[in-house]
mmCIF file of C-alpha atoms and ligand atoms in Angstrom:
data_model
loop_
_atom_site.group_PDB
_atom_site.id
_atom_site.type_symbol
_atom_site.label_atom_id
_atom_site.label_comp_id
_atom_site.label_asym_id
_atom_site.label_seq_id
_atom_site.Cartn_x
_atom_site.Cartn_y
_atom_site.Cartn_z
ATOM 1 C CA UNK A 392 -132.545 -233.820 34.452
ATOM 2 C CA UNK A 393 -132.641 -235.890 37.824
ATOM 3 C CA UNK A 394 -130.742 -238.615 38.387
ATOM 4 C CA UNK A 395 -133.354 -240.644 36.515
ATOM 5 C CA UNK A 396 -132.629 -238.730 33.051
ATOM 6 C CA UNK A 397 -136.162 -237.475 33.277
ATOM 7 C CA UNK A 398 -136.568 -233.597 33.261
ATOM 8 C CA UNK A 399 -138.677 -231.087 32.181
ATOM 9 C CA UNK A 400 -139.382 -230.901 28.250
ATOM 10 C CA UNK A 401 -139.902 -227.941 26.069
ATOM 11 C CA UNK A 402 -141.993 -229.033 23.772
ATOM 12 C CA UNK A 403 -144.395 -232.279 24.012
ATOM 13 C CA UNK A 404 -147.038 -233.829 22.082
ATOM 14 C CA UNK A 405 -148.990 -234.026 26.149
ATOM 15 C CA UNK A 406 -149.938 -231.414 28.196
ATOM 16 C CA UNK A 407 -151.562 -232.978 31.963
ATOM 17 C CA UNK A 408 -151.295 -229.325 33.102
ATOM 18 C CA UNK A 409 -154.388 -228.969 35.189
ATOM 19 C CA UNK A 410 -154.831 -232.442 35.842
ATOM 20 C CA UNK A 411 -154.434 -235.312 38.130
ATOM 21 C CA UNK A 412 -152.540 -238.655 38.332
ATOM 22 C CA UNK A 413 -152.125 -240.926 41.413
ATOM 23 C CA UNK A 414 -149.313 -243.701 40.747
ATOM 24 C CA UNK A 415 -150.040 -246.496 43.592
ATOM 25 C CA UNK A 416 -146.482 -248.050 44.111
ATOM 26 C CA UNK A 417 -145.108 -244.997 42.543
ATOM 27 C CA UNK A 418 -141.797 -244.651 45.449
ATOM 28 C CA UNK A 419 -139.548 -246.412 42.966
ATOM 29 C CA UNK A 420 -138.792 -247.773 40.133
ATOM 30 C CA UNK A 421 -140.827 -248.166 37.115
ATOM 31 C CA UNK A 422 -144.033 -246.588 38.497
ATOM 32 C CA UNK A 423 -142.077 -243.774 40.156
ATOM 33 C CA UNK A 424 -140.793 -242.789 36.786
ATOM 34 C CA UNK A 425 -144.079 -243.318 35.402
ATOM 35 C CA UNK A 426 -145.221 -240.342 37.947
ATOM 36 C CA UNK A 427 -142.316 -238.192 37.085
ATOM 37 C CA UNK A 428 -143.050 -238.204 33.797
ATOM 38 C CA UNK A 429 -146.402 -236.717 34.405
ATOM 39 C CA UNK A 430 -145.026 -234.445 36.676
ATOM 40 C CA UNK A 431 -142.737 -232.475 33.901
ATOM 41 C CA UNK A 432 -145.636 -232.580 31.389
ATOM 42 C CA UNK A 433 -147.653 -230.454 34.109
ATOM 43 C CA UNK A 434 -149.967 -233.230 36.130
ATOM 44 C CA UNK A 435 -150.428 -233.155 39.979
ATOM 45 C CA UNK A 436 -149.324 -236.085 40.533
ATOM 46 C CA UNK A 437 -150.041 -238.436 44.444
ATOM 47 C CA UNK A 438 -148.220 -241.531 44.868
ATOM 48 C CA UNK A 439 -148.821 -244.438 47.519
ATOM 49 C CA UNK A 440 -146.468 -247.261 49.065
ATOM 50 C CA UNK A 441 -146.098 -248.909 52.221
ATOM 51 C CA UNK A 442 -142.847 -246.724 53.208
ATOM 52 C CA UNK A 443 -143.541 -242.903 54.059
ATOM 53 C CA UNK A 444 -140.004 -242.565 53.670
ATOM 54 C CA UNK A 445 -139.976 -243.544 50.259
ATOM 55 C CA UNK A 446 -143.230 -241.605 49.737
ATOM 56 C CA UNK A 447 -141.722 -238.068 51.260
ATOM 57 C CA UNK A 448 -138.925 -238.766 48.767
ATOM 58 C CA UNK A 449 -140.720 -239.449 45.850
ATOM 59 C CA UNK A 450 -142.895 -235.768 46.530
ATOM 60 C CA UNK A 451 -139.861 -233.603 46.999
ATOM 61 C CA UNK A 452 -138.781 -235.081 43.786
ATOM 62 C CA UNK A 453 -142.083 -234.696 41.988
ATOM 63 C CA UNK A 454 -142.347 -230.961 43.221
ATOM 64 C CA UNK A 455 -138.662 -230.000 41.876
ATOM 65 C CA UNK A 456 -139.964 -231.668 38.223
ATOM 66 C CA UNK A 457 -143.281 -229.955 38.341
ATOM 67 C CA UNK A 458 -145.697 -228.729 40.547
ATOM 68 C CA UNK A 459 -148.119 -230.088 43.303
ATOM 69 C CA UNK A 460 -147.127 -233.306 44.597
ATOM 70 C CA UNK A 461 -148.806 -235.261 47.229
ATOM 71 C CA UNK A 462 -148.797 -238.464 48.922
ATOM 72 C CA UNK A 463 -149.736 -241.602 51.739
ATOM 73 C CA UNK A 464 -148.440 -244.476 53.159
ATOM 74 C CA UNK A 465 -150.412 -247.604 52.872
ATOM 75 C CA UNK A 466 -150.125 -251.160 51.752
ATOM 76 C CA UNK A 467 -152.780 -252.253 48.905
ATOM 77 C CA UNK A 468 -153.236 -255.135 50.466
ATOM 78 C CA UNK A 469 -155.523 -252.905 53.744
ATOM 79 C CA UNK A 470 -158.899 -251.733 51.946
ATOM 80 C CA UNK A 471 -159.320 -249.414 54.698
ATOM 81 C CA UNK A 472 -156.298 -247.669 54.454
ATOM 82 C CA UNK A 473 -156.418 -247.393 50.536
ATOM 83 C CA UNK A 474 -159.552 -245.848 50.821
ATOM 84 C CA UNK A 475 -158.771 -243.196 53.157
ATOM 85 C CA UNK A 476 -155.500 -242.708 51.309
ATOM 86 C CA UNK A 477 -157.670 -242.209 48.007
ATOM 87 C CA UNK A 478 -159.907 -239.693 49.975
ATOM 88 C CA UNK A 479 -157.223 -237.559 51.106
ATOM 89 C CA UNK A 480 -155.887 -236.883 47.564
ATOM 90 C CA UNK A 481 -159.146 -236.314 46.019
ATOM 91 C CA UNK A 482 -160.064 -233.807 49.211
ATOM 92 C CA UNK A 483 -156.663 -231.721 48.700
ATOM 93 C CA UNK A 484 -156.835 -232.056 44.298
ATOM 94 C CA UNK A 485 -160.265 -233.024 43.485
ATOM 95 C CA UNK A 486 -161.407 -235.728 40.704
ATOM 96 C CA UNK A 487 -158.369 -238.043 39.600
ATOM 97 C CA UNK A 488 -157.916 -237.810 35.693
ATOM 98 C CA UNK A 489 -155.713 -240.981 35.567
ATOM 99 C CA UNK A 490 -154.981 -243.938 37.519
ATOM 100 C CA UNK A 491 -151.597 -246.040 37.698
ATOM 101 C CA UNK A 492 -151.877 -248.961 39.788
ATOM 102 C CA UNK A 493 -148.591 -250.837 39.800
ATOM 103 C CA UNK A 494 -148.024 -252.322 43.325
ATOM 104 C CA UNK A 495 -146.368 -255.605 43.000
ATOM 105 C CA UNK A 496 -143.783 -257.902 44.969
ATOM 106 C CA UNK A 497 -141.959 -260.870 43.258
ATOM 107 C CA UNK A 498 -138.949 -262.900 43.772
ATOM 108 C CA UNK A 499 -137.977 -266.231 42.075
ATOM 109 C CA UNK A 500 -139.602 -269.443 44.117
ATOM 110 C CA UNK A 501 -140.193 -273.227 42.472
ATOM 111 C CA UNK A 502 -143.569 -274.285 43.537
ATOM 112 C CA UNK A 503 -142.478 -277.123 45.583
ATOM 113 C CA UNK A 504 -140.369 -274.605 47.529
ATOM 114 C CA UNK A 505 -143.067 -271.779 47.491
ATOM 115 C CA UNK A 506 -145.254 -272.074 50.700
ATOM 116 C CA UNK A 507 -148.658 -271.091 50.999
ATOM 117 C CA UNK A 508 -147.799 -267.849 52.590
ATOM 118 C CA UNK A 509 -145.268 -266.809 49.659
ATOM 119 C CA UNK A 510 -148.248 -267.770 47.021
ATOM 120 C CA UNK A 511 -150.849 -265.582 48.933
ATOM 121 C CA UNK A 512 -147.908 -262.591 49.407
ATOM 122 C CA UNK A 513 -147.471 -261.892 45.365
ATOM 123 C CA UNK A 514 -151.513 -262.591 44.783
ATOM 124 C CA UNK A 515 -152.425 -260.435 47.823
ATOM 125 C CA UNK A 516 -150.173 -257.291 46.586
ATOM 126 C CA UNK A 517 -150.514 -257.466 42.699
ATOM 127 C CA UNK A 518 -154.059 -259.164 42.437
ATOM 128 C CA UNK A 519 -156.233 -258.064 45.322
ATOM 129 C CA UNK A 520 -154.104 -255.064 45.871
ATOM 130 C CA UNK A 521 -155.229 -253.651 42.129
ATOM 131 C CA UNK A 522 -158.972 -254.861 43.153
ATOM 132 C CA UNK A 523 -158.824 -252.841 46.008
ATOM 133 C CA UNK A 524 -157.479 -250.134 44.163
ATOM 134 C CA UNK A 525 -159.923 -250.154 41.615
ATOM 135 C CA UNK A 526 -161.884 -250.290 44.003
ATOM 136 C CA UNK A 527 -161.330 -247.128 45.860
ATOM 137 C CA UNK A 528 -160.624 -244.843 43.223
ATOM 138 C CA UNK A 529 -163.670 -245.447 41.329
ATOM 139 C CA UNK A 530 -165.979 -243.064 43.134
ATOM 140 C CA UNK A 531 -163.291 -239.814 42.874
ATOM 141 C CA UNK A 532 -162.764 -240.834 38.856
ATOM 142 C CA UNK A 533 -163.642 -238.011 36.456
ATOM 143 C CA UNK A 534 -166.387 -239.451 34.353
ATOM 144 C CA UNK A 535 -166.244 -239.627 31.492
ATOM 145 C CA UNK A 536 -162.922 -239.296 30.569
ATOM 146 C CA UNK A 537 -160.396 -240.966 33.246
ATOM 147 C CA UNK A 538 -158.776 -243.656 32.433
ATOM 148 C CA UNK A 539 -156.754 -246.199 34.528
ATOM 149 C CA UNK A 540 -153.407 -247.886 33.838
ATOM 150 C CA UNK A 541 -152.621 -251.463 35.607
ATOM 151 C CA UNK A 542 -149.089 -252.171 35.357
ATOM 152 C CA UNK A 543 -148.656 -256.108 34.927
ATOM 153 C CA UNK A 544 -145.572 -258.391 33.298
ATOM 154 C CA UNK A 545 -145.114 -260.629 30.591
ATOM 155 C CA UNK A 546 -145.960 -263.637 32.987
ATOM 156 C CA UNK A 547 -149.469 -262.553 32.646
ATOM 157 C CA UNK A 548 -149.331 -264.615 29.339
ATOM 158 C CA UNK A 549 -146.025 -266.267 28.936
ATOM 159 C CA UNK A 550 -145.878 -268.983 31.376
ATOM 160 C CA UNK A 551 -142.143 -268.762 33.347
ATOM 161 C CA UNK A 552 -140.630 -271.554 36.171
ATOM 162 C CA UNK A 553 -140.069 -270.427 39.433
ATOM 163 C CA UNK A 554 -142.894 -267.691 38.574
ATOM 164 C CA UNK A 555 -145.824 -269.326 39.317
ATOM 165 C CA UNK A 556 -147.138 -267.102 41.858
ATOM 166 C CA UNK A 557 -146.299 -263.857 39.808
ATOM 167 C CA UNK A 558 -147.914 -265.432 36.366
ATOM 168 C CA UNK A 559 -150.880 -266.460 38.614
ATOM 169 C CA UNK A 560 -151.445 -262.645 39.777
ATOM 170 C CA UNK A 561 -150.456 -260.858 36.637
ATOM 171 C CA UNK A 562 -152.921 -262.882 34.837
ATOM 172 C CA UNK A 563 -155.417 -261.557 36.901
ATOM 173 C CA UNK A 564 -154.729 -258.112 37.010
ATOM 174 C CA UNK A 565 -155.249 -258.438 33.069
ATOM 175 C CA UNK A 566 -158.165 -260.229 33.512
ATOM 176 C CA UNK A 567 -159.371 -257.188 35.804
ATOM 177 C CA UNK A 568 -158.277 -254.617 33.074
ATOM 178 C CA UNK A 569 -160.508 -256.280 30.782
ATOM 179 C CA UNK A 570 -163.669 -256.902 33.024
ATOM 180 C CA UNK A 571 -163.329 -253.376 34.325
ATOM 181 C CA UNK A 572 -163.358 -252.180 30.340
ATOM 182 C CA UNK A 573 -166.389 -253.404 30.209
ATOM 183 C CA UNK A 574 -168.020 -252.390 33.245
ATOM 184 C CA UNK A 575 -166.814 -248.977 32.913
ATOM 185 C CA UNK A 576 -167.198 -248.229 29.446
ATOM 186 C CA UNK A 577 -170.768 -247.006 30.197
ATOM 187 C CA UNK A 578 -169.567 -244.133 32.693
ATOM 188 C CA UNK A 579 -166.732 -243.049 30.264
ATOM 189 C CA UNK A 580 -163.731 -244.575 31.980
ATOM 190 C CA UNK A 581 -161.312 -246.121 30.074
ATOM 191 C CA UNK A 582 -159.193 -249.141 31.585
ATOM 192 C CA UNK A 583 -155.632 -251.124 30.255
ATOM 193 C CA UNK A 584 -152.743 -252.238 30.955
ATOM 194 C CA UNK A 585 -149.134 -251.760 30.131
ATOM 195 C CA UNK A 586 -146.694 -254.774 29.877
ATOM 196 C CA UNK A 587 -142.889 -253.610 30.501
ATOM 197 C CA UNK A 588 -140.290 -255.486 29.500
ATOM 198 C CA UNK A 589 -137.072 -256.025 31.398
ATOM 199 C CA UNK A 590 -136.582 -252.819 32.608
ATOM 200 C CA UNK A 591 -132.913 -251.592 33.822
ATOM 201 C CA UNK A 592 -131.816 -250.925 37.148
ATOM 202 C CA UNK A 593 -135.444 -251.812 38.950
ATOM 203 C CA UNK A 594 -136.226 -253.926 41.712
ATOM 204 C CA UNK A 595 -137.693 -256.230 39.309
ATOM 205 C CA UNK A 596 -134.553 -256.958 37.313
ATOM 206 C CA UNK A 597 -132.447 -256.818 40.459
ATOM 207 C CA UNK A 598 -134.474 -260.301 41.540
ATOM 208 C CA UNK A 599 -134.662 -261.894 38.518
ATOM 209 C CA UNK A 600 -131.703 -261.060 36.520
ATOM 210 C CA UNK A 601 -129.387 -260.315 39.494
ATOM 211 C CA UNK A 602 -125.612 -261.699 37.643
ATOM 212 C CA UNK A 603 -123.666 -260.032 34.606
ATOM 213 C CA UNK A 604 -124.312 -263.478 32.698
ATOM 214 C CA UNK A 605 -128.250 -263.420 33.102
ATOM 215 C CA UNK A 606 -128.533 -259.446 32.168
ATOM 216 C CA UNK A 607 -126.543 -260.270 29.019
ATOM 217 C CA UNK A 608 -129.081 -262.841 27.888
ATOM 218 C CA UNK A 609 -132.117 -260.892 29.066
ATOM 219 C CA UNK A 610 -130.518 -258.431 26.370
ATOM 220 C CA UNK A 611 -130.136 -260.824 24.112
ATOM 221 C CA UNK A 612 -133.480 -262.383 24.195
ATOM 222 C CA UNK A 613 -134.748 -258.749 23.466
ATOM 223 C CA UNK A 614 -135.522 -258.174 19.402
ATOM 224 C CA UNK A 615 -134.549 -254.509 19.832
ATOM 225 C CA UNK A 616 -131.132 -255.190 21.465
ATOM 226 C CA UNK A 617 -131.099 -253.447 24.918
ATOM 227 C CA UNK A 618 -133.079 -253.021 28.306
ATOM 228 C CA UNK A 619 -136.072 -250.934 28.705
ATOM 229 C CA UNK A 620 -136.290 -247.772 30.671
ATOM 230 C CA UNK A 621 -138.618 -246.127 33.599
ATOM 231 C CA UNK A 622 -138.957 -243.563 30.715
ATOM 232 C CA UNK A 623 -140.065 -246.245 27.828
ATOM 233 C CA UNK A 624 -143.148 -246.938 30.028
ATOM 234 C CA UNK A 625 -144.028 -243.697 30.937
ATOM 235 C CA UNK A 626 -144.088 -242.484 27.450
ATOM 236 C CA UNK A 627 -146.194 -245.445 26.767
ATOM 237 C CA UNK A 628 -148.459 -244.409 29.837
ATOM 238 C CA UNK A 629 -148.836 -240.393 28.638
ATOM 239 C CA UNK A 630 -150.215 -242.068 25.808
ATOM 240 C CA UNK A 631 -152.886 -244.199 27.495
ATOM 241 C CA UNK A 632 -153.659 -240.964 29.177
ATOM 242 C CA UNK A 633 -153.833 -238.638 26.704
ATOM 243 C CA UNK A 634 -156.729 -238.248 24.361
ATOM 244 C CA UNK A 635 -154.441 -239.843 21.598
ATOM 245 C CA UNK A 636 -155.773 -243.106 23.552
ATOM 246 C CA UNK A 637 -159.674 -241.998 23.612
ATOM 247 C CA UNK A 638 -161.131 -245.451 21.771
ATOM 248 C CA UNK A 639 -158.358 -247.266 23.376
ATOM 249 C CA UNK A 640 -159.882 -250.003 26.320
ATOM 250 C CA UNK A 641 -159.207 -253.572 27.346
ATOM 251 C CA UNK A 642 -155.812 -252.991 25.759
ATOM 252 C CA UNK A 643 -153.040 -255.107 27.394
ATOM 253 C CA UNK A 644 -150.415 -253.511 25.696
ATOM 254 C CA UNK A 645 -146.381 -254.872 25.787
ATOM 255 C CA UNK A 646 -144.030 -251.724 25.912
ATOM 256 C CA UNK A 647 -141.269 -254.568 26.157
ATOM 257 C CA UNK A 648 -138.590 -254.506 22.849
ATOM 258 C CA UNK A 649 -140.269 -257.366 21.614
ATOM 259 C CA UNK A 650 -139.442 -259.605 24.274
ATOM 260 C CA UNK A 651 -142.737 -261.595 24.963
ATOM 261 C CA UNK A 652 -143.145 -262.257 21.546
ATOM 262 C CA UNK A 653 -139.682 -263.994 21.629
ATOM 263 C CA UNK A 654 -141.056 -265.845 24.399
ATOM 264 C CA UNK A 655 -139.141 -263.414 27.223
ATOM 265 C CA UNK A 656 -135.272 -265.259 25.828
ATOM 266 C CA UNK A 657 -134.872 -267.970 28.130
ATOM 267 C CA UNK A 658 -135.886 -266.356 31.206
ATOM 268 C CA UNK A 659 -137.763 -269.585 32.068
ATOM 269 C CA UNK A 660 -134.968 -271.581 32.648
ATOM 270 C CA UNK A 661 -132.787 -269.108 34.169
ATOM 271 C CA UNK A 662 -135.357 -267.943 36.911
ATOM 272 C CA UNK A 663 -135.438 -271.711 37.378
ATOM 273 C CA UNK A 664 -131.235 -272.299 37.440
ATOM 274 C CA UNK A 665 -131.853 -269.025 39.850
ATOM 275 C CA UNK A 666 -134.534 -270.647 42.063
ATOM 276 C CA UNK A 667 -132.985 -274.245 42.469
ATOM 277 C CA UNK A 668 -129.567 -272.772 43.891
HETATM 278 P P1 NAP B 1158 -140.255 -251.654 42.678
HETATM 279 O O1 NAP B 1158 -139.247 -250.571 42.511
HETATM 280 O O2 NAP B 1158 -140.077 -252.626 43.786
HETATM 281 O O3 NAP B 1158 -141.675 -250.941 42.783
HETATM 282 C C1 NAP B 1158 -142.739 -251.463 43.507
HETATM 283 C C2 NAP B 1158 -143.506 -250.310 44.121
HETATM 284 O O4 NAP B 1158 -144.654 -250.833 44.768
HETATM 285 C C3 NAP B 1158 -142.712 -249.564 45.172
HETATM 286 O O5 NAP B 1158 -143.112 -248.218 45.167
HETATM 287 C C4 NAP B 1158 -143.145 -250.232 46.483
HETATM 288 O O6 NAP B 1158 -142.936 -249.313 47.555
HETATM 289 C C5 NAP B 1158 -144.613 -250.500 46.160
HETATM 290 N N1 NAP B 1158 -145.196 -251.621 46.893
HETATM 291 C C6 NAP B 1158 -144.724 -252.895 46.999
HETATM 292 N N2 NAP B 1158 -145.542 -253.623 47.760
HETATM 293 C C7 NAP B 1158 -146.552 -252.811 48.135
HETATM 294 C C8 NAP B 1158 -147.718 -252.979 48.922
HETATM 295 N N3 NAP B 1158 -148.003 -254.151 49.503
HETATM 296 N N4 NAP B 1158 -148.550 -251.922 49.097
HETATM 297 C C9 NAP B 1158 -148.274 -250.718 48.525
HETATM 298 N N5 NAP B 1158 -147.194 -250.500 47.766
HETATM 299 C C10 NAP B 1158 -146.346 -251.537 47.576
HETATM 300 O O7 NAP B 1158 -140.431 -252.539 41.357
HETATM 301 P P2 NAP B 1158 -140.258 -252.380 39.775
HETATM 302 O O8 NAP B 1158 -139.303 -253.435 39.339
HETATM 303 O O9 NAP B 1158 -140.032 -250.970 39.365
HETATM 304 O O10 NAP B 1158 -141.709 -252.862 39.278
HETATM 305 C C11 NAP B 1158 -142.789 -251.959 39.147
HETATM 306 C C12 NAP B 1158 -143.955 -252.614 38.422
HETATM 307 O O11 NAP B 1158 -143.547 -253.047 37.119
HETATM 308 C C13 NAP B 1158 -144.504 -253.864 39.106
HETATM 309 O O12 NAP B 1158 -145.916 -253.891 38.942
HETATM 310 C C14 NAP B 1158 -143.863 -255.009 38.341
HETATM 311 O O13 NAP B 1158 -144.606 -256.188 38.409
HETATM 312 C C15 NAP B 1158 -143.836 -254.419 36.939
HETATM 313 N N6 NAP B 1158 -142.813 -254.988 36.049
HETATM 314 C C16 NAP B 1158 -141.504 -254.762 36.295
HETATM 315 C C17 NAP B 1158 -140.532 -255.225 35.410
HETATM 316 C C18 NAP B 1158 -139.081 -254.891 35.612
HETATM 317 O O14 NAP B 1158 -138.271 -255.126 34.709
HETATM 318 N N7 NAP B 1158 -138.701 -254.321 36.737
HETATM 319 C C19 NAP B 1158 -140.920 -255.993 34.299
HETATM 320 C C20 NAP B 1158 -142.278 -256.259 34.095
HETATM 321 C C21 NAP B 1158 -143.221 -255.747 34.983
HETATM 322 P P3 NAP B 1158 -142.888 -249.760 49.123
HETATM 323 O O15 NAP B 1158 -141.737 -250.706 49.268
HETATM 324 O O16 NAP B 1158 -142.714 -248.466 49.864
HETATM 325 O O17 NAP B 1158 -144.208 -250.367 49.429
HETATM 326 N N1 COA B 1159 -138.556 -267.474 48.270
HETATM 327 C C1 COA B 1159 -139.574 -268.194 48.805
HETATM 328 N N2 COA B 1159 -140.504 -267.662 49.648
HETATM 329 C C2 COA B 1159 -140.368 -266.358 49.939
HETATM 330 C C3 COA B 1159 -139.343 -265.545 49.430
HETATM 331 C C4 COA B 1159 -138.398 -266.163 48.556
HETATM 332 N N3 COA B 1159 -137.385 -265.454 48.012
HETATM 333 N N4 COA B 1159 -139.500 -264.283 49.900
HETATM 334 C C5 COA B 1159 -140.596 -264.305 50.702
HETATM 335 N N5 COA B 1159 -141.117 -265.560 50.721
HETATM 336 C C6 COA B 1159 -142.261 -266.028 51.502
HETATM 337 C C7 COA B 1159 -141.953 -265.891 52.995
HETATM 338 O O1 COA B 1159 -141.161 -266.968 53.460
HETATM 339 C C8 COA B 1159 -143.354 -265.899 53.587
HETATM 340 O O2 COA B 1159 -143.886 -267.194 53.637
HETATM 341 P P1 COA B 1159 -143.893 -268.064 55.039
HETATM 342 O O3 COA B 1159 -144.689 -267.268 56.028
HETATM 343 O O4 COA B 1159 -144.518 -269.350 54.648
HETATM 344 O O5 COA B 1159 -142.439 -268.199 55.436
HETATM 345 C C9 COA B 1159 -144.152 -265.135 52.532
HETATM 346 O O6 COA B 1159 -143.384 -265.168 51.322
HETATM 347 C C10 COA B 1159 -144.391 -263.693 52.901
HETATM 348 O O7 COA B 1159 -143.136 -263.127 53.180
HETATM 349 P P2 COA B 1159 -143.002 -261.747 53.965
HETATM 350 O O8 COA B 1159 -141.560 -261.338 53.937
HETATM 351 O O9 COA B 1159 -143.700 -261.828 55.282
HETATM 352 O O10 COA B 1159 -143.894 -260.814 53.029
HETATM 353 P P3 COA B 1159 -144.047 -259.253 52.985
HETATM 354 O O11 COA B 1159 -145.481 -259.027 52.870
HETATM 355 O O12 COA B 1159 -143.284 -258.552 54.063
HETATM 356 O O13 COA B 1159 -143.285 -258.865 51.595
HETATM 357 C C11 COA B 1159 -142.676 -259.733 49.415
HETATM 358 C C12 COA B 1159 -143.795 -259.237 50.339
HETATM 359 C C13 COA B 1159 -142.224 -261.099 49.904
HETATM 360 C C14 COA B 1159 -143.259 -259.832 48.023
HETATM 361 C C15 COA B 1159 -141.434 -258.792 49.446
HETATM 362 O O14 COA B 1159 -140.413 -259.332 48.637
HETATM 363 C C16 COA B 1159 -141.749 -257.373 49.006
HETATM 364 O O15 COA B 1159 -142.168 -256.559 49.815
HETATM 365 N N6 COA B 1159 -141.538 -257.031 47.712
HETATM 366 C C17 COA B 1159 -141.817 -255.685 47.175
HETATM 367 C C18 COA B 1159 -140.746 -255.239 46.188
HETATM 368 C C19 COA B 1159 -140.643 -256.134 44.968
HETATM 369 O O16 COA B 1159 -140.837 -257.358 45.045
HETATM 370 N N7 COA B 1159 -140.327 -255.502 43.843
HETATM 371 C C20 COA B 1159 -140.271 -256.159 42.551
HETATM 372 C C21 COA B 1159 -141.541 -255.921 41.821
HETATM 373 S S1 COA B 1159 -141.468 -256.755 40.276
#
């Protein structure tokens, strides 16, 4: 086990061995244990951020859990440089099986306090970030069979204050998992996206749910009692991957406890309490 509980299994329902995943925004958390997770069920796995640091990390780690790991720096919001990031991987491992694209940024603004520049920050990284993405992967896809993964947030569809920018953006990167469905049926390439809940000790939850008192109500608002973990969407994301999934497209799929159908607790109004102080 590493220090993110997530070691090598004996004995799995999914075997990647022989394949390969590229997690974009897979340094940390969620998405990073997304690509762990395919690393100990046999995948070379690539990951992508902004921070080489956080990218030479995230390989040694990958390599101890499984295999060939591999990596570049570049923010989603430069075409250019996902492109020749994309290249690399598919010169060194060759077609990309699957796809996770979960590059976001978010932090708790009002509107009247969010400035243009804040607005355009969350829609550049998590809406025309996955575009270009998409974008760029496309051509080094295995078709048929690869399928893509777009990591978005309950705010897609449940409307929450001081998120307006994030709701916005996650909406959209729904909106391209279902487009893309349709456009890429035809060439075998299956598209959807997972919806985590409140997952525990992320970047995410360290924004939005950063006291004692808010975490216990997150909790609370949860029908199954407790926070999700990194694991708890990767399982969900072997799945996508996996064969299991093969008539599975367009899917927007909540891996969240419950939690948007209870309307995400009262996260509204604390992310608003949060924003207004
Ligand atoms: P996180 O640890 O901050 O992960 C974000 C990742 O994206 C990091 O690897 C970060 O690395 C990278 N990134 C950020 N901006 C980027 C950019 N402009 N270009 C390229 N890479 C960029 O956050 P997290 O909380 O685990 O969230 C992961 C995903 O889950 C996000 O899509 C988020 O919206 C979604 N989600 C999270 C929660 C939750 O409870 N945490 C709930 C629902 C949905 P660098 O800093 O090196 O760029
Ligand atoms: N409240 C209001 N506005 C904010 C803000 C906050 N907490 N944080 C940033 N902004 C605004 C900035 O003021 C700036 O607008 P301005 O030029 O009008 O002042 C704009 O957002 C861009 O900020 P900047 O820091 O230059 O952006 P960046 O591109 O370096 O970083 C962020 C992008 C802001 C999303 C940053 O928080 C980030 O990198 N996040 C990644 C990690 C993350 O959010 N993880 C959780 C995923 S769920």
């Amino acid at each position: 086990m590493n220090q993110n509980g997530i070691g090598i299994r004996e004995e799995s329902v999914f075997d990647f061995s022989g394949k390969t995943v590229l997690v974009i925004g897979g340094t940390s958390g969620i998405n990073r244990g997304v690509a762990e997770m395919f690393a100990t069920q046999g995948a070379r796995v690539a990951v992508a951020s902004r921070s080489q640091d956080k990218v030479s990390d995230t390989v040694r780690a990958l390599q101890v859990l499984g295999g060939e790991a591999a990596g570049f720096a570049a923010d989603v919001r430069d075409t250019a440089a996902v492109g020749q990031g994309v290249a690399g991987i598919h010169d060194r491992f060759g077609s990309l099986d699957v796809v996770v694209s979960g590059a976001a940024g978010n932090f708790p603004a009002l509107a009247n306090e969010l400035s243009s520049n804040g607005f355009r920050a969350v829609m550049d990284i998590d809406l025309l970030g996955t575009f270009h993405v998409m974008k760029a992967v496309f051509p080094y896809l295995k078709k048929p069979g690869a399928s893509i993964i777009n990591i978005s947030a309950p705010q897609a569809f449940i409307p929450m204050m001081a998120q307006i920018h994030v709701c916005a953006a996650k909406a959209g990167v729904d909106m391209i998992t279902r487009t893309l469905a349709l456009e890429w049926g035809e060439a075998g390439v299956r598209v959807n996206s997972v919806v985590p809940g409140p997952i525990d000790g992320t970047e995410g939850m360290a924004r939005l749910a950063p006291t004692e008192s808010i975490r216990e109500k997150v909790v609370d608002g949860v029908p199954l009692g407790r926070f999700g973990t990194p694991q708890d969407i990767g399982n969900a994301c072997l799945f996508l991957a996996s064969d299991l999934a093969g008539f599975i497209t367009g899917a927007v799929i909540p891996v969240d406890g419950g939690w948007a159908q209870n309307n995400c607790g009262g996260m509204s109004d604390y992310l608003a309490s949060l924003a207004s102080k």
